[in-house]
Short mmCIF file of C-alpha atoms in Angstrom, two decimals:
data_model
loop_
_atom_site.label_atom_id
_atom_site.label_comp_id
_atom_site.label_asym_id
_atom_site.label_seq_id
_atom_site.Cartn_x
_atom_site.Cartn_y
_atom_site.Cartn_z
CA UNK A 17 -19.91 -36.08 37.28
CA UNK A 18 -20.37 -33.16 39.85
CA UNK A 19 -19.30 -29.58 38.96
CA UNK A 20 -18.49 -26.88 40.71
CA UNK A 21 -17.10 -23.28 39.74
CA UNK A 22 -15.25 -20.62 41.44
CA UNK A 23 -14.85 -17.46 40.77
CA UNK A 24 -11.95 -14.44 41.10
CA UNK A 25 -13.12 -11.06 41.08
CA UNK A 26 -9.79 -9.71 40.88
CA UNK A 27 -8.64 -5.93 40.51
CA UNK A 28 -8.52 -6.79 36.68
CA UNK A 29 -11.28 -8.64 35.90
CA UNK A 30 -13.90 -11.41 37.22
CA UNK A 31 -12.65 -15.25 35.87
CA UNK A 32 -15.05 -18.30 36.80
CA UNK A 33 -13.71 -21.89 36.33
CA UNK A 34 -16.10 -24.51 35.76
CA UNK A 35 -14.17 -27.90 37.46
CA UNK A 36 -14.44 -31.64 38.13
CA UNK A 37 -15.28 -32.06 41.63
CA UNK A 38 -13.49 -35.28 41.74
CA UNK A 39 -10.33 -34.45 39.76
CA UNK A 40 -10.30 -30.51 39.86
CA UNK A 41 -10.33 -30.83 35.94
CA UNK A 42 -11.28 -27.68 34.54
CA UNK A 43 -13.83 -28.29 32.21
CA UNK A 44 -14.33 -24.92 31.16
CA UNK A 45 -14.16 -20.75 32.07
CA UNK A 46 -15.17 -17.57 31.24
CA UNK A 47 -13.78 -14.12 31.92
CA UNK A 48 -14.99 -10.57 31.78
CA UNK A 49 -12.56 -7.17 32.15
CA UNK A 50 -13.20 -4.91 35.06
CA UNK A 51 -12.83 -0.80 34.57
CA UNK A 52 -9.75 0.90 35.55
CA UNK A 53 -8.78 3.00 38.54
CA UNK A 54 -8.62 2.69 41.99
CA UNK A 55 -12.11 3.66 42.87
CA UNK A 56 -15.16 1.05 41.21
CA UNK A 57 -18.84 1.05 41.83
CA UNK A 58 -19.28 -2.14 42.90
CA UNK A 59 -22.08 -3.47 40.61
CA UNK A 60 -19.14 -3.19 36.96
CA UNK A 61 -18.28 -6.11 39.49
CA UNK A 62 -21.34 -7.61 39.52
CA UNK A 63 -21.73 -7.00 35.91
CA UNK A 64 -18.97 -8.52 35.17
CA UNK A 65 -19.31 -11.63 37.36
CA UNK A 66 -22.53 -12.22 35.86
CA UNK A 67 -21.12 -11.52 32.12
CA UNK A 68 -17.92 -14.22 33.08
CA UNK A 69 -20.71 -16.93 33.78
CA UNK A 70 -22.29 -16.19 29.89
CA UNK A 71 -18.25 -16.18 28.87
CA UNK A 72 -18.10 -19.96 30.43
CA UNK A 73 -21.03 -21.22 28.88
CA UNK A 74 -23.39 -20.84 31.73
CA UNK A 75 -23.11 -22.70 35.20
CA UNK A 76 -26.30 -24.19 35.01
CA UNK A 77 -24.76 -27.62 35.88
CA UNK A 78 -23.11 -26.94 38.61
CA UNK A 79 -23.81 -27.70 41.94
CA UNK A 80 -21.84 -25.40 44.27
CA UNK A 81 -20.04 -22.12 43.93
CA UNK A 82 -18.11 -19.74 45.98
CA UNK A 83 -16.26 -16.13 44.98
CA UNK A 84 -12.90 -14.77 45.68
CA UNK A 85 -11.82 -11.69 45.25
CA UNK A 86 -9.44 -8.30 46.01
CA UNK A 87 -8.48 -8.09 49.27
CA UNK A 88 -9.13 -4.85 51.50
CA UNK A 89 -11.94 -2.39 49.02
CA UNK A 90 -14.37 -0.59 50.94
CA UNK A 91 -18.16 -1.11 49.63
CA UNK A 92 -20.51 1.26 52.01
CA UNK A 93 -24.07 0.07 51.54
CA UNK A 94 -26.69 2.42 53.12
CA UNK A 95 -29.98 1.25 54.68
CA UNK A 96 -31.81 0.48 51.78
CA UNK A 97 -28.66 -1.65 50.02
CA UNK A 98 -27.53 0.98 47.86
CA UNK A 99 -23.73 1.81 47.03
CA UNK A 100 -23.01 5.24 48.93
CA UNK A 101 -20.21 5.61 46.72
CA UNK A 102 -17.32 3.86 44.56
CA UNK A 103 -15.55 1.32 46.37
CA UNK A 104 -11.91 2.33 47.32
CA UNK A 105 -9.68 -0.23 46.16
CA UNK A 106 -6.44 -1.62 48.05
CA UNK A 107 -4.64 0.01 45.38
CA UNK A 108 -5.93 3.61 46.38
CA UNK A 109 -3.29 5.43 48.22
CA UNK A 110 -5.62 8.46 48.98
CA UNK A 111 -6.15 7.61 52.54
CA UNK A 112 -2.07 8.52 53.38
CA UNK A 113 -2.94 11.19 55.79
CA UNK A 114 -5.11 8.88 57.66
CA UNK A 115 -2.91 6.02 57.77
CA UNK A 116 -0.60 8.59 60.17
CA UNK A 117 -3.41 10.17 62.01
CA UNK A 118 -4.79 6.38 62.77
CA UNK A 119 -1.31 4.98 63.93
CA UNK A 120 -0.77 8.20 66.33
CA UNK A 121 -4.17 7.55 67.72
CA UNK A 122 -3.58 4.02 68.99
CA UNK A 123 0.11 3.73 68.50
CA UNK A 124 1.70 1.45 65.98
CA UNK A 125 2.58 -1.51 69.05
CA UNK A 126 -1.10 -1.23 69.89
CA UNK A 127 -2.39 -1.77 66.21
CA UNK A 128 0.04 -4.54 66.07
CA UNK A 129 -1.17 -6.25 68.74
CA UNK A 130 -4.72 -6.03 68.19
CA UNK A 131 -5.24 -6.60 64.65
CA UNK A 132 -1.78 -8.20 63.83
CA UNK A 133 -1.11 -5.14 61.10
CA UNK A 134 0.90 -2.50 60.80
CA UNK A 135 -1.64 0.20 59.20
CA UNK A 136 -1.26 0.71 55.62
CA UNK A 137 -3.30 2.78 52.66
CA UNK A 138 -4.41 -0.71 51.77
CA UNK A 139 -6.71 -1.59 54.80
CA UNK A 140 -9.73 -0.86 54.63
CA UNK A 141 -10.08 1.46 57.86
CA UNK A 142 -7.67 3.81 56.42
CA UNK A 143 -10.55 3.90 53.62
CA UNK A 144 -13.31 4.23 56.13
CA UNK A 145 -11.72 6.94 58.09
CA UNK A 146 -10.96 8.57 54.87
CA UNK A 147 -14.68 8.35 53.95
CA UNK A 148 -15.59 9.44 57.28
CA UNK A 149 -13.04 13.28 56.68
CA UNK A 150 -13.47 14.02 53.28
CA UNK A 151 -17.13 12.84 52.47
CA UNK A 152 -19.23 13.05 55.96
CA UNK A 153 -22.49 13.16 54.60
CA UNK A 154 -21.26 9.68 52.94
CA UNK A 155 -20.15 8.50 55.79
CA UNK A 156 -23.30 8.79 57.36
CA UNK A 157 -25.53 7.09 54.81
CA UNK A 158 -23.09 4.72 55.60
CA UNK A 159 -25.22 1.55 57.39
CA UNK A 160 -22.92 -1.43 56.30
CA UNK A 161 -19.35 -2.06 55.29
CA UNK A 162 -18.54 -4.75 53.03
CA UNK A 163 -15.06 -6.00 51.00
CA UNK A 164 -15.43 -6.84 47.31
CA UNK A 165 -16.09 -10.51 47.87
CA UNK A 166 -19.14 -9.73 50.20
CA UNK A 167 -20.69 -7.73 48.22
CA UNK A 168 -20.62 -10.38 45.30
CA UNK A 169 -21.92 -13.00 47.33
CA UNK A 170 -24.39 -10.85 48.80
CA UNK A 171 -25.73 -9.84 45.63
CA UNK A 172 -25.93 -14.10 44.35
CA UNK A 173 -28.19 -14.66 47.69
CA UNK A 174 -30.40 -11.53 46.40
CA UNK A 175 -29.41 -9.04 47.95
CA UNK A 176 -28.71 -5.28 46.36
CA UNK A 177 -30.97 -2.27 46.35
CA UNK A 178 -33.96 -2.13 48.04
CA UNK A 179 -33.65 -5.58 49.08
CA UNK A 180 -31.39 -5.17 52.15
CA UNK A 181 -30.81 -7.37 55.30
CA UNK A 182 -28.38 -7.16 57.32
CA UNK A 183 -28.10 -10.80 58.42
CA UNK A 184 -27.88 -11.74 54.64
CA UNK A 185 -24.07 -9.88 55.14
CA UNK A 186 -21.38 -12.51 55.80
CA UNK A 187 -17.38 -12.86 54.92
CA UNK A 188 -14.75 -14.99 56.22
CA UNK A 189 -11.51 -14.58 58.37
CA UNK A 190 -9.10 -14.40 55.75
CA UNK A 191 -10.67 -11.15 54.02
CA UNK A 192 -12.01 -10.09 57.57
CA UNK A 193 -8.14 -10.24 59.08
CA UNK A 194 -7.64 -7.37 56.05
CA UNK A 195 -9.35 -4.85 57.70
CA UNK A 196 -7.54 -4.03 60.25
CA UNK A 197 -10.80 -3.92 62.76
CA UNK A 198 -10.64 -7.66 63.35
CA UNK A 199 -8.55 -9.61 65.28
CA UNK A 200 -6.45 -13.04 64.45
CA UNK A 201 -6.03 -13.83 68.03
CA UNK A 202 -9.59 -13.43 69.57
CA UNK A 203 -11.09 -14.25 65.96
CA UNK A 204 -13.37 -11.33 66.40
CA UNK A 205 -14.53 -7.88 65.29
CA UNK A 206 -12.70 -4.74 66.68
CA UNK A 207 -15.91 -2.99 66.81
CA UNK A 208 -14.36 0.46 68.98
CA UNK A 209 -11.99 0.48 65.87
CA UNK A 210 -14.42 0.67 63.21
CA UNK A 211 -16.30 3.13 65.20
CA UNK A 212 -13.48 5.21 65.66
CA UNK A 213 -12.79 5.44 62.06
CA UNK A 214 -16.26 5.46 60.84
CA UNK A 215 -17.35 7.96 63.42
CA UNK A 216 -20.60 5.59 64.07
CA UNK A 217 -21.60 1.99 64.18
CA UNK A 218 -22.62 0.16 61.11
CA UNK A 219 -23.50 -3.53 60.63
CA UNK A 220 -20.51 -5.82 59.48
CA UNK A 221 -20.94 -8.90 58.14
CA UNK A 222 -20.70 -12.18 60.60
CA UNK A 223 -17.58 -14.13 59.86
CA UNK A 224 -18.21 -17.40 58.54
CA UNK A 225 -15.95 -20.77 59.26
CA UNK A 226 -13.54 -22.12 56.34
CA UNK A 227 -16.33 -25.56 55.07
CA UNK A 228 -19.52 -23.02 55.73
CA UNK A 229 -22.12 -22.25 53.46
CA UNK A 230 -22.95 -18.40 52.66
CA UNK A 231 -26.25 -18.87 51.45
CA UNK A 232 -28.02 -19.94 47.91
CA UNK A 233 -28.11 -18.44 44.65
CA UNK A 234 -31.55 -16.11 44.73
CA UNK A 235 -34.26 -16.36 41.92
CA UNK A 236 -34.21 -14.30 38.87
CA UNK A 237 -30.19 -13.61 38.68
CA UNK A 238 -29.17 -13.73 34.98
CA UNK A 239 -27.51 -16.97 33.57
CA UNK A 240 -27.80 -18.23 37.17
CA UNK A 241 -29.98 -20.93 38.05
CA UNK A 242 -31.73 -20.82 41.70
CA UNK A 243 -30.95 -22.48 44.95
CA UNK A 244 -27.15 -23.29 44.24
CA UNK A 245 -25.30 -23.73 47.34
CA UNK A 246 -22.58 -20.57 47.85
CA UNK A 247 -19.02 -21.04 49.87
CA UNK A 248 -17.81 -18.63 52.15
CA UNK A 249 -15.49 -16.98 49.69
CA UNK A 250 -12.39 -15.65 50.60
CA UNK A 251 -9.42 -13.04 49.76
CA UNK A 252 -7.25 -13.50 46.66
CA UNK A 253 -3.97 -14.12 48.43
CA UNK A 254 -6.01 -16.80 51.10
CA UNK A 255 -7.63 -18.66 47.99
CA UNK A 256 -4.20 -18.92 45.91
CA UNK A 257 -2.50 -20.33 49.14
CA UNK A 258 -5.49 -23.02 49.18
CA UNK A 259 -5.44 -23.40 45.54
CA UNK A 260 -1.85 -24.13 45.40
CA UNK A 261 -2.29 -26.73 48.34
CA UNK A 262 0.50 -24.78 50.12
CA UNK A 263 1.10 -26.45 53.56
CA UNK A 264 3.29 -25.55 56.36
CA UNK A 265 6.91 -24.77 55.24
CA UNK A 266 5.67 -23.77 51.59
CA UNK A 267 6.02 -19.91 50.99
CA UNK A 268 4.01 -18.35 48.30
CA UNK A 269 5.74 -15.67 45.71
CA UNK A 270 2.99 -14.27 43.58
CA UNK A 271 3.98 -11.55 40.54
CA UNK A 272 1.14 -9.91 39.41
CA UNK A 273 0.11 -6.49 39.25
CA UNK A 274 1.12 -6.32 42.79
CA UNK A 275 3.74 -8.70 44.34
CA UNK A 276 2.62 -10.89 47.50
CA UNK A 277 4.74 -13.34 49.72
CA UNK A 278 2.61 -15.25 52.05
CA UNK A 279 3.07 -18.89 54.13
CA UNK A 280 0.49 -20.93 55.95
CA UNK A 281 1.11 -20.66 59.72
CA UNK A 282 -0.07 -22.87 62.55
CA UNK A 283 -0.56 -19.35 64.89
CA UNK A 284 -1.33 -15.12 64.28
CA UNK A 285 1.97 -13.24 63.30
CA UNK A 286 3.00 -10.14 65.04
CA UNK A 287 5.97 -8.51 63.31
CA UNK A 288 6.94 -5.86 65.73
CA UNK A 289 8.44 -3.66 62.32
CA UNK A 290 5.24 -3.54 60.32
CA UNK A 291 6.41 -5.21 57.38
CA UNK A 292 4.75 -8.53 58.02
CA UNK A 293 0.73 -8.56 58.45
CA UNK A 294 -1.14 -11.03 60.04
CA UNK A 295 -3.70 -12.16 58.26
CA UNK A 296 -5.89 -15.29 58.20
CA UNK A 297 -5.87 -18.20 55.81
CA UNK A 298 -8.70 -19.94 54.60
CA UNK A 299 -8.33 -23.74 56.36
CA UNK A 300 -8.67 -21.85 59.50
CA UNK A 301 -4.39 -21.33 59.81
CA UNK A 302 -3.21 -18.09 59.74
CA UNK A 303 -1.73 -16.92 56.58
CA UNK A 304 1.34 -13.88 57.46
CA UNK A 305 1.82 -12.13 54.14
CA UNK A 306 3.54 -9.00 52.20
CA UNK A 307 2.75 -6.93 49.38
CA UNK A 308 4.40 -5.09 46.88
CA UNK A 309 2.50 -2.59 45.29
CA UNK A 310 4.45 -2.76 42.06
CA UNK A 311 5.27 -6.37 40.12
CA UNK A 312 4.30 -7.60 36.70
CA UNK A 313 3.91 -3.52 36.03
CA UNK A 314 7.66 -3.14 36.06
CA UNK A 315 8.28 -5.24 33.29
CA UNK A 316 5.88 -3.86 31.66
CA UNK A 317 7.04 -0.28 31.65
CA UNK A 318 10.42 -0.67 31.11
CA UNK A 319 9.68 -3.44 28.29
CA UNK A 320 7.54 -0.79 26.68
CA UNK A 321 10.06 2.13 27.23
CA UNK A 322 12.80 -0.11 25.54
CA UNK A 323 10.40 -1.23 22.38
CA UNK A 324 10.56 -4.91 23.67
CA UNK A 325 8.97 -7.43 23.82
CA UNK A 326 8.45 -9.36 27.50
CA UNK A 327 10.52 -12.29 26.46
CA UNK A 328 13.09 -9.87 24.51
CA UNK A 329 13.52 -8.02 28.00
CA UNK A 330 14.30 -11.50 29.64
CA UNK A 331 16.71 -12.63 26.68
CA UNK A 332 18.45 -8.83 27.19
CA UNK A 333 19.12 -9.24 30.95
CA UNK A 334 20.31 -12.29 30.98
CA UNK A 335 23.30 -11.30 28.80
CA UNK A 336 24.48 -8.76 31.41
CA UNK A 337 26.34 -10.13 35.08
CA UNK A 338 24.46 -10.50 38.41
CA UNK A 339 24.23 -6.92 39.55
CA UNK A 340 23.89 -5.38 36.55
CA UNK A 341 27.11 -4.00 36.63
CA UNK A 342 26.42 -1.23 39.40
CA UNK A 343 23.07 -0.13 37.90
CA UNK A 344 20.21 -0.21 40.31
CA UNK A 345 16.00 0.19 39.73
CA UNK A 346 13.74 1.24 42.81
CA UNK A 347 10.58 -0.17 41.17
CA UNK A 348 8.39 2.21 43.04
CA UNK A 349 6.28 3.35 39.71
CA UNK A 350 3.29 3.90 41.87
CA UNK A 351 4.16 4.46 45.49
CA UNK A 352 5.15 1.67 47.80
CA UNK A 353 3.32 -0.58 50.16
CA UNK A 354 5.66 -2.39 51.23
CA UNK A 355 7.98 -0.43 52.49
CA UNK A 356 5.54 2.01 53.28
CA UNK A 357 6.35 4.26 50.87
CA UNK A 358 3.27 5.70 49.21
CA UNK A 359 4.65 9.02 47.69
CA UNK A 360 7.52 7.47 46.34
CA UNK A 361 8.66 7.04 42.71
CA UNK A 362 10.75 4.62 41.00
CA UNK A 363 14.48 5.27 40.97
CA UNK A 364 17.70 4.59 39.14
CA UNK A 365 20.69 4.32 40.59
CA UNK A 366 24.34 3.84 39.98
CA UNK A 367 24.12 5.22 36.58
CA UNK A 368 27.74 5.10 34.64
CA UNK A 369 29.24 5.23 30.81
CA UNK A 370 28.95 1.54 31.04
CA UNK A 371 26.37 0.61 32.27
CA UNK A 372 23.56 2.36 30.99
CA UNK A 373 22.84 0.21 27.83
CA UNK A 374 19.33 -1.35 27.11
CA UNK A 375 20.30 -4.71 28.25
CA UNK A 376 21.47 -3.18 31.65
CA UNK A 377 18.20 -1.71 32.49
CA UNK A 378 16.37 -4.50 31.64
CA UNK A 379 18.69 -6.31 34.14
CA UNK A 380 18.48 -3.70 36.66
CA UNK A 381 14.42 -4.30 36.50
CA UNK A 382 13.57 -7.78 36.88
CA UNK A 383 16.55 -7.35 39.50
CA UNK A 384 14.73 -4.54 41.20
CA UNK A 385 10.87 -6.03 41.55
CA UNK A 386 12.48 -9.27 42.57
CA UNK A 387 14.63 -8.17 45.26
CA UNK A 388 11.36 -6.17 46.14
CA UNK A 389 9.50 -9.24 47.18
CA UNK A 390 12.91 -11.01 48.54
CA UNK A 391 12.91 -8.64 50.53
CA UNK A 392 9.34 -10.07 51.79
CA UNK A 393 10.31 -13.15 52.22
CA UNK A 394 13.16 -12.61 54.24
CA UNK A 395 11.19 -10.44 56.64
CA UNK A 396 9.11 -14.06 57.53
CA UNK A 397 12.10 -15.61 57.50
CA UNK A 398 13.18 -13.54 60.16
CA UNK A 399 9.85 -14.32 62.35
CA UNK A 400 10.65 -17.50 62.26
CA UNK A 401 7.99 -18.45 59.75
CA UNK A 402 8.03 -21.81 58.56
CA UNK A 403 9.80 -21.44 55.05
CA UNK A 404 11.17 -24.47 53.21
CA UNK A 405 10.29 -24.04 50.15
CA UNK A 406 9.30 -21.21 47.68
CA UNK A 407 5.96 -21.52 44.97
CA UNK A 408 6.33 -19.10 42.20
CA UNK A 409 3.30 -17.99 40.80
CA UNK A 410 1.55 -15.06 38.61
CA UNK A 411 2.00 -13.53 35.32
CA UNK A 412 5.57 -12.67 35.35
CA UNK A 413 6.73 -16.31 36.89
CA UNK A 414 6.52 -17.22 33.12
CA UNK A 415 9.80 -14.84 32.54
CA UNK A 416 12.23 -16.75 31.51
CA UNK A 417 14.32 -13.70 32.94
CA UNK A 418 13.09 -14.11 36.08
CA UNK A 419 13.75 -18.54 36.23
CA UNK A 420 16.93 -17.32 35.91
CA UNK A 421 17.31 -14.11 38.27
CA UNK A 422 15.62 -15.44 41.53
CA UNK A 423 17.37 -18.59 41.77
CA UNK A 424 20.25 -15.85 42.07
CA UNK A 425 18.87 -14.15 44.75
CA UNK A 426 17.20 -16.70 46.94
CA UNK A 427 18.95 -19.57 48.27
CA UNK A 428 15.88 -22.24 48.73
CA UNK A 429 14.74 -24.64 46.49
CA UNK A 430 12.05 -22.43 44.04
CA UNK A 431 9.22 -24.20 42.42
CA UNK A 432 7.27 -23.28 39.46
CA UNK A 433 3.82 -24.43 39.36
CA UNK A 434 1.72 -24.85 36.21
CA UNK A 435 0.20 -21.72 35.14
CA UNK A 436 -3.72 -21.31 36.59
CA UNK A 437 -6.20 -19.23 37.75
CA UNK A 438 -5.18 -20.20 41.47
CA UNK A 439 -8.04 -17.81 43.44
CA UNK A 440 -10.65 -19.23 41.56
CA UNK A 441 -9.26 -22.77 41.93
CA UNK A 442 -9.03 -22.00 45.49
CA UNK A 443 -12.62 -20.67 45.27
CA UNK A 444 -13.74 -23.83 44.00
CA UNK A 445 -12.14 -26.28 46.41
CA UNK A 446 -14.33 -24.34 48.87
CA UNK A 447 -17.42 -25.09 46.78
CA UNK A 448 -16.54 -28.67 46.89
CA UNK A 449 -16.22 -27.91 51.20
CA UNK A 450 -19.94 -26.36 50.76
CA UNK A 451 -20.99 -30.13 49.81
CA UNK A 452 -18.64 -32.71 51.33
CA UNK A 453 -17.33 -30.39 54.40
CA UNK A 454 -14.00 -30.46 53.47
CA UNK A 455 -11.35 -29.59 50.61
CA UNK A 456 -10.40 -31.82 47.98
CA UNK A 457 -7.07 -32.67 47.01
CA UNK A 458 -6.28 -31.32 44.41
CA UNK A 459 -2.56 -29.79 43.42
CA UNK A 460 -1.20 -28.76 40.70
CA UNK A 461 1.69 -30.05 38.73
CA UNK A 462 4.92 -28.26 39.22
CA UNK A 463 8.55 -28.42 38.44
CA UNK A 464 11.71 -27.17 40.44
CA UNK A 465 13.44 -24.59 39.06
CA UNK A 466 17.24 -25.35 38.38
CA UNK A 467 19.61 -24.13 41.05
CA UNK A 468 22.19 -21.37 40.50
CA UNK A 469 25.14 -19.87 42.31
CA UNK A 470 23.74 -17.33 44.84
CA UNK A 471 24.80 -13.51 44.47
CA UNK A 472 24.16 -11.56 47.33
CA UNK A 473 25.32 -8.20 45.30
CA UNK A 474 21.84 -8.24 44.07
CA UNK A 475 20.34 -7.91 47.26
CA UNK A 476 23.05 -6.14 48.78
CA UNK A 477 22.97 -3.15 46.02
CA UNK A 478 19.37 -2.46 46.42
CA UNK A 479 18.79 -2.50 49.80
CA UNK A 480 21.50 0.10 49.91
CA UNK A 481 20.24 1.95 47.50
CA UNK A 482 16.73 1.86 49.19
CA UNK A 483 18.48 3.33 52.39
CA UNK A 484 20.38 6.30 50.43
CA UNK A 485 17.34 7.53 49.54
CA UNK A 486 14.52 6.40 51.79
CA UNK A 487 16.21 5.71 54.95
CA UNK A 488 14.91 2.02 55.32
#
């Protein structure tokens, strides 16, 4: 039997799975917690990646690895390898005032066209240029700039302080086309961009292809034996489209701490209005996709506010008509990507005698973060995206309040895969590409979710209550 493991170094912790190359059985996994916040040194990362291997019961079978992990976080490595300072994490909304000064530099058409993004706090040039006004002298220690995935598999080929090369640097398209200094269309660096923002040049690591090997595990690395083969890696959203299997015509609808919507597509996206970005897959598709800054979290709140448990909120809403009776929830507990809304704050609308019960609001929540990311979807419906069929995935897909609500809201058939650690499944079908030169088979098992009369109100109530107060 060969073995191989991937890994997710997501925004909440690092998780490896241990798998069957054959089969994609998952033999076993480990897991370590990451710190809080929205700015990380990078090497609690690498602490924890290496501390997720112990967790699993060591990988010292396995024959191939590769690492996933959080899209768009800016690691700036100085000459000698060392972190100039914490990473800034997608979630990090500092860089606001630079997403505006950016946009008015090139125009928002121009960014469009050369990156296929809208800019947002989330890319990482926002970060950069953000670096580059508030922390100069950073900025120029600054000799590389890495995302989160990068730096991990940099640091399993040996790299890390005082050990730096720069052609030991490498990523692939799907967490390059996050940037927003690299282009879908030419498949290339936007080097003038990243010197614009970063006020200098700096090495960036070369782009690898989707079956391509990073590199091999280094000597000496804790719990990890030497000279195992390393995939190119990928971005979270990228990874759980190729863990899934998604094809053309599948959309994915991911509810985790953030909400994502994102569909395999034969060509680059350009959505003239911003709210699309076109990023890259990792088959070597393109992979157009929206985020939600606020999700799972939602439920969460509003669960705790009420004294609830999750599966109490669901049982609550679903006692109360499609609509919520007027009531209406802006989910925008921590700013907005998507829309653009990063000062914003959550919202409650339509308040009356009636309707402002316990059971209303919990309605009026799982309501308002679905209609959030329906609101996604519809935007690639409208680019003529291939969409034919919805995968619903993530922490809150197991919301029995939620089976119930979308159906409501969506029209298409919705499918609900078997829960999994999808990034590092994706992670490891690229492991299995690092030794065969392609990806296995494997998908999950799944089952559709029972149709239900559709109720535009839902959608119709809080988009209007999003233009009352926002204008969009």
């Amino acid at each position: 039997m060969t073995l191989v493991a991937g890994f997710d170094s997501s925004t909440q912790s690092c998780k490896v799975l241990v798998t069957d190359l054959d089969s994609g059985q998952i033999l076993r996994q480990g897991s370590a917690p990451h710190p809080p916040g929205t700015a990380v040194d990078p090497v609690k990362w690498w602490n924890a990646l290496l501390a997720s291997v112990k967790d699993a019961g060591g990988i010292e079978d396995v024959s191939a690895i590769s690492v996933g992990g959080q899209q768009h976080g800016m690691v700036a490595l100085d000459g000698q390898g060392n972190v100039v300072r914490d990473a800034l994490m997608w979630n990090d909304t500092s860089s606001h005032p630079q997403v505006d000064s950016l946009t008015e530099k090139l125009g928002k058409d121009e960014w469009i066209r050369r990156t296929g993004l809208a800019l947002l706090t989330s890319f990482t040039i926002t970060k950069i240029r953000w670096m580059a006004e508030n922390e100069p002298e950073n900025a120029q220690r600054t000799e590389a700039v890495v995302l989160p995935h990068d730096y991990l598999t940099w640091r399993l080929t040996g790299g890390g302080p005082g050990n730096f090369r720069a052609e030991d640097l490498s990523t692939d398209r799907s967490d390059a086309s996050g940037t927003a200094y690299w282009s879908g269309a030419t498949e290339d660096y936007c080097t003038d961009l990243f010197e614009m923002a970063l006020g200098h040049s700096a090495q960036l690591p070369r782009v690898l292809g989707p079956t391509d090997i990073a590199g091999h595990t280094a000597a000496g690395l804790p719990g990890i034996p030497e000279g195992i083969p390393i995939g190119v890696g990928g971005g979270d959203n990228a990874l759980a489209a190729l863990g899934l299997g998604l094809e053309i015509g599948d959309v994915g609808l991911s509810l985790g701490t953030s909400g994502t919507v994102f569909a395999p597509a034969p060509d680059p996206i350009h959505d003239p209005s911003g709210v699309i970005s076109g990023f890259a897959d990792a088959t070597g598709k393109h992979l157009p996709l929206a985020a939600t800054l606020n999700a799972a979290r939602d439920m969460d709140v509003v669960a705790s506010l009420l004294g609830v448990t999750h599966d109490q909120l669901a049982e609550m809403a679903t006692t109360v008509a499609p609509g919520s009776d007027g009531l209406t929830l802006l989910p925008y507990f921590e700013g907005e990507r998507t829309p653009a809304l990063p000062q914003a704050r959550a919202s409650l609308l339509g308040m009356s005698l009636s309707n402002t019960s316990p059971a209303h609001l919990a309605r009026a929540t799982i309501e308002g973060m679905l209609c959030s990311q329906v609101a996604m979807l519809d935007a690639l419906i409208d680019l003529d995206v291939p969409v034919n069929k919805v995968f619903l995935i993530g922490g809150a897909a197991k919301s029995a309040g939620v089976a119930q609500i979308l159906p409501q809201i969506v029209s298409l058939p919705i499918c609900l895969p078997e829960s999994g650690e999808y990034v590092a499944l994706g992670a490891a079908k690229q492991a299995v590409a690092t030794l065969t030169g392609d990806f296995p088979g494997w998908r999950p098992e799944s089952a559709d979710l029972p149709q239900a009369e559709h109720h535009p109100i839902i959608m119709d109530q809080h988009l209007a209550g999003r233009a009352s107060i926002y204008g969009v």
